[in-house]
Coordinates of C-alpha atoms in Angstrom, one line a residue:
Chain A
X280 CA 0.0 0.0 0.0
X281 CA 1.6 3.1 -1.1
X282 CA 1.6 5.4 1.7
X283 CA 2.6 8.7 -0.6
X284 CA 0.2 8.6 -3.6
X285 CA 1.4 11.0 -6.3
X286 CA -0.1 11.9 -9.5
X287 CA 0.2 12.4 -12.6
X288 CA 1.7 8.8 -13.9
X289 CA 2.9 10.6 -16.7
X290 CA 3.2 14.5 -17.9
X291 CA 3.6 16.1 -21.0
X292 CA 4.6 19.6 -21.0
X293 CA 5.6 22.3 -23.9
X294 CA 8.9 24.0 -22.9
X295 CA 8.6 27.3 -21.2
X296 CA 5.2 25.8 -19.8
X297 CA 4.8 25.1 -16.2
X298 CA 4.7 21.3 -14.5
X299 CA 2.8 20.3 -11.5
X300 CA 3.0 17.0 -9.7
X301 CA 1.0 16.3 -7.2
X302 CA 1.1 14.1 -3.7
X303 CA -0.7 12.9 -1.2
X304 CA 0.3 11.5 2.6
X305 CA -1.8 9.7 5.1
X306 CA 0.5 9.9 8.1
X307 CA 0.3 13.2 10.0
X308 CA 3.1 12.7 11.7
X309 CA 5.4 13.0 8.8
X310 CA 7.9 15.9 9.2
X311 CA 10.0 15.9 6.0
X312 CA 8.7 15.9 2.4
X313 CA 11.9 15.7 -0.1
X314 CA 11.4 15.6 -4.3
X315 CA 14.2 13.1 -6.1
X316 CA 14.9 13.5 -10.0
X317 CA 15.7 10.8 -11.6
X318 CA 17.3 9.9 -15.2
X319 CA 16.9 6.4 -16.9
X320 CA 19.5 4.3 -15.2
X321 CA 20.6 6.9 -12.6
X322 CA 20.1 7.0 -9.0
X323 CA 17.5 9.5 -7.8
X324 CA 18.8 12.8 -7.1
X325 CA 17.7 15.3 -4.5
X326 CA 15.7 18.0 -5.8
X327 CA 13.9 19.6 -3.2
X328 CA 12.3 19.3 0.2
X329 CA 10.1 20.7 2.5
X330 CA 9.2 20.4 6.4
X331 CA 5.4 21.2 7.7
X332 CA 5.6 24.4 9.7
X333 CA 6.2 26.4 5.8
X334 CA 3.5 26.1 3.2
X335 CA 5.8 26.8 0.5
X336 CA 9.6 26.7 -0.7
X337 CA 11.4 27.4 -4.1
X338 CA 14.7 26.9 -5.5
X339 CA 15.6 28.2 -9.0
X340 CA 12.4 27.0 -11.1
X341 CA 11.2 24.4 -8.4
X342 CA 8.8 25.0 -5.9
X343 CA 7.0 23.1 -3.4
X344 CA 3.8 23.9 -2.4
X345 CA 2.5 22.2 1.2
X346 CA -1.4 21.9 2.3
X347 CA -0.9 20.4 6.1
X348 CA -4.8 20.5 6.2
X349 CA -4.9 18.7 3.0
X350 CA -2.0 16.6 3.9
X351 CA -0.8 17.5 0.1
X352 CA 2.0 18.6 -1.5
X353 CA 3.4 19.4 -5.3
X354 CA 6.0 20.5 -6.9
X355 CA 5.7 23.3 -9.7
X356 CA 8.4 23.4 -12.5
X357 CA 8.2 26.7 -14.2
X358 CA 9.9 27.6 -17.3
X359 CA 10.0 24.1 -18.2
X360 CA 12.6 22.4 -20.0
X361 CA 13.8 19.4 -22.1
X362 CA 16.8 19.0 -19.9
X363 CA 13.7 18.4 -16.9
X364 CA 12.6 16.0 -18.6
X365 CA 13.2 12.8 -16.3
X366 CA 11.1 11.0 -13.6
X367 CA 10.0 12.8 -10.2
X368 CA 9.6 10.7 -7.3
X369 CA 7.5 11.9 -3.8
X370 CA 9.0 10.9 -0.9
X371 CA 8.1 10.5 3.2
X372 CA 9.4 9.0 6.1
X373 CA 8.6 5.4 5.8
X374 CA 7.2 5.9 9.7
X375 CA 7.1 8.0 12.2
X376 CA 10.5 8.1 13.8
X377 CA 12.1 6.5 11.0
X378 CA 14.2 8.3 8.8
X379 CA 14.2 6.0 5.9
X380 CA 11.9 7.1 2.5
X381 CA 8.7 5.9 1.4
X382 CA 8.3 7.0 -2.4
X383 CA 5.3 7.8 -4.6
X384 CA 4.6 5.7 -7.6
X385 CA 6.5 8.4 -10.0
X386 CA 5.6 10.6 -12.4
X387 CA 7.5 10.5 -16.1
X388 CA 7.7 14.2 -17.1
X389 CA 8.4 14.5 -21.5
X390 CA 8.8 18.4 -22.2
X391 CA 8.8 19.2 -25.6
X392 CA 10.9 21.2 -27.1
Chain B
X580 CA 31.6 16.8 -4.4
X581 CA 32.3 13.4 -3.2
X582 CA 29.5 11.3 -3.7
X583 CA 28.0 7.9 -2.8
X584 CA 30.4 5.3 -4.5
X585 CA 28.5 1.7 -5.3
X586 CA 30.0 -1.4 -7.4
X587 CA 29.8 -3.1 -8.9
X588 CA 28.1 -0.5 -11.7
X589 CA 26.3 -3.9 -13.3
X590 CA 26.0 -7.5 -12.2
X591 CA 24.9 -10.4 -14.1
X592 CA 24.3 -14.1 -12.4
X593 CA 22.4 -16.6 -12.7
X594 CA 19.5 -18.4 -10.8
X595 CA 20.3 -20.0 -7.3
X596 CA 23.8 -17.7 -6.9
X597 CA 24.8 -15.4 -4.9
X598 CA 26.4 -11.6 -5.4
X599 CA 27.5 -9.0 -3.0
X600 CA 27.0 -5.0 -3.6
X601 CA 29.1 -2.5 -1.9
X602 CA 28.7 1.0 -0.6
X603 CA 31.5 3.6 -0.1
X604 CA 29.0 6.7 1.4
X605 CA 30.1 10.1 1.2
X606 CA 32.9 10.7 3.7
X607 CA 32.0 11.3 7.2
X608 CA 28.4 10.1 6.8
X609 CA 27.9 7.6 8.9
X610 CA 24.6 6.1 8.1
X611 CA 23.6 3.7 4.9
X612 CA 20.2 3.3 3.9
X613 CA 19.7 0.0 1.1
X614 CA 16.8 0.2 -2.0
X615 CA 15.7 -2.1 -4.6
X616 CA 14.0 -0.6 -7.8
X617 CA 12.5 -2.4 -9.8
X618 CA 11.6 -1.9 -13.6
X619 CA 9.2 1.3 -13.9
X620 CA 8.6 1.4 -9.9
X621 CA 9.9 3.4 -7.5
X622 CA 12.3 2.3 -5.0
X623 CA 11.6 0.0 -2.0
X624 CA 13.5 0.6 1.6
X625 CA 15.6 -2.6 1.9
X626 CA 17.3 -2.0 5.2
X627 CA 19.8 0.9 7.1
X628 CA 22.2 0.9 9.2
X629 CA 24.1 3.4 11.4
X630 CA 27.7 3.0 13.4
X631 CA 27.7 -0.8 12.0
X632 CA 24.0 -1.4 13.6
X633 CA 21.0 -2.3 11.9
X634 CA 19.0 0.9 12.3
X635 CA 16.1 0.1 10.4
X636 CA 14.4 -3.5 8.4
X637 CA 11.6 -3.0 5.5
X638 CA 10.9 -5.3 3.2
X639 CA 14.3 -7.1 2.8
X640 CA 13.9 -10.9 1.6
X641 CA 15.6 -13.5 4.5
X642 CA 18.0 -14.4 1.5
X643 CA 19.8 -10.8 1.9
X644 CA 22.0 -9.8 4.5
X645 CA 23.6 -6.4 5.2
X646 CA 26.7 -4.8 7.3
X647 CA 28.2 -1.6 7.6
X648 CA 31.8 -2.0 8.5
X649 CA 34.1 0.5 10.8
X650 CA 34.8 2.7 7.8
X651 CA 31.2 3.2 7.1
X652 CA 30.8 1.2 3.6
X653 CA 28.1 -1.2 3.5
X654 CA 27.6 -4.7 1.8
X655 CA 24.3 -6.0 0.7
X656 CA 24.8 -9.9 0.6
X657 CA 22.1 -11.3 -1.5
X658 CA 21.9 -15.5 -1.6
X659 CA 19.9 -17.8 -3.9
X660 CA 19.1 -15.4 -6.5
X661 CA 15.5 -15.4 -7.9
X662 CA 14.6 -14.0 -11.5
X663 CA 12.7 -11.5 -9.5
X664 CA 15.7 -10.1 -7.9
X665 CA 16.6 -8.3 -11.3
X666 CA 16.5 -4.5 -10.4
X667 CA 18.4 -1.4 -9.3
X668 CA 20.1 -1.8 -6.3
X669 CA 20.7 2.1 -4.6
X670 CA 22.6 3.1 -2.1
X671 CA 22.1 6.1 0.1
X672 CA 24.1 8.0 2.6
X673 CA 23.7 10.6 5.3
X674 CA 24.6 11.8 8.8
X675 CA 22.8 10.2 11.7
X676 CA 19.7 12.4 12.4
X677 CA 19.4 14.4 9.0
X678 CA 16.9 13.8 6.7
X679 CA 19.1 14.1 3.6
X680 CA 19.8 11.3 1.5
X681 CA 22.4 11.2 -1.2
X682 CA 22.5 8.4 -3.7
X683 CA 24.7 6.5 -5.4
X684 CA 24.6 5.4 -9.1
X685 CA 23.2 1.9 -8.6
X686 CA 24.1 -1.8 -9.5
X687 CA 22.0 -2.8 -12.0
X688 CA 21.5 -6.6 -11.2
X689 CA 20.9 -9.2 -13.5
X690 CA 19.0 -12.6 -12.6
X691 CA 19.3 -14.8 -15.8

């Protein structure tokens, strides 16, 4: 049972346009929400993250949005491009306590040029 | 930036053997966190460990074992290989109490 559900599976996007992924947690207790990019045949790579007590945080192009009420987050991509192009992974503690990650399904982003 | 260090890269065996993957973490980090991805999923929590102790046990098969050694590198043993063992295997790295993970490139494992 996937305790992050994210969403889209998959994401087509013109370049300069603006990507959103979304995610969803059950666990209230979850302090730490990190985004990992990752390329075919790479290891994930750290994109992002946010804690609970902001409701949103940007770096460069990315931001993450947080909804503690909703227990949702996403992450915006703005001025899209094909070099984003890659898969983009949610993530959680896998429990309370535990510092270990819990990932969403993925979602495969195409951005065309 | 020194980063996570895993090999081998790729690893191809067949049924019933057995392979080890290493782990060289990022120096100073002290705590090693296993995953297995599999084609088109994301990856599973295998098992952690922190100052050569277990630290944390998801959904490892009793066939694999894991250490952390007094220089912090880790070794995932993995024993009577299965066809459904083929994946990604990742290591991560990070200091004790931060939430940061770093990986490494993977070992692409091969079950033939």
């Amino acid at each position: 049972q996937q305790q992050v559900k994210q969403s889209p599976q998959s994401l087509i996007v013109q370049k300069g346009g603006i990507s959103i992924i979304n995610c969803a947690y059950e666990n209230t207790a979850f302090d730490y929400f990190p985004w990992y990019q990752q390329f075919p045949g790479k290891g994930p790579a750290l994109l992002i993250a946010i804690r609970p007590d902001v409701s949103e945080k940007k770096e460069g192009r990315f931001t993450i949005s947080f909804n503690k009420s909703a227990k949702q987050f996403s992450l915006h991509i703005m001025d899209s491009q094909p070099g984003d192009s890659a898969t983009y992974f949610c993530a959680a503690p896998r429990d309370t306590g535990r510092r270990a990650l819990t990932f969403g399904s993925g979602t495969r982003l195409q951005v065309q040029p | 930036a020194a980063g996570v260090i895993q090999s081998p890269r790729h690893l191809i065996k067949e049924k019933r053997e057995t392979a080890t993957l290493k782990c060289y973490p990022i120096p100073r980090h002290d705590t090693v966190y296993w995953y297995q991805q599999g084609p088109g999923q994301d990856p599973q929590f295998l098992i952690s460990f922190y100052e050569k102790m277990q630290s944390d046990k998801g959904s490892i098969p009793d066939r694999f074992s894991a250490q952390q050694f007094s220089d912090y590198h880790s070794e995932l043993n993995m024993s009577s290989l299965e066809l459904g063992d083929s994946a990604l295997y990742f290591c991560a790295s990070s200091l004790q109490g931060a939430d940061t993970q770093y990986f490494g490139p993977g070992t692409r494992l091969t079950v033939l």
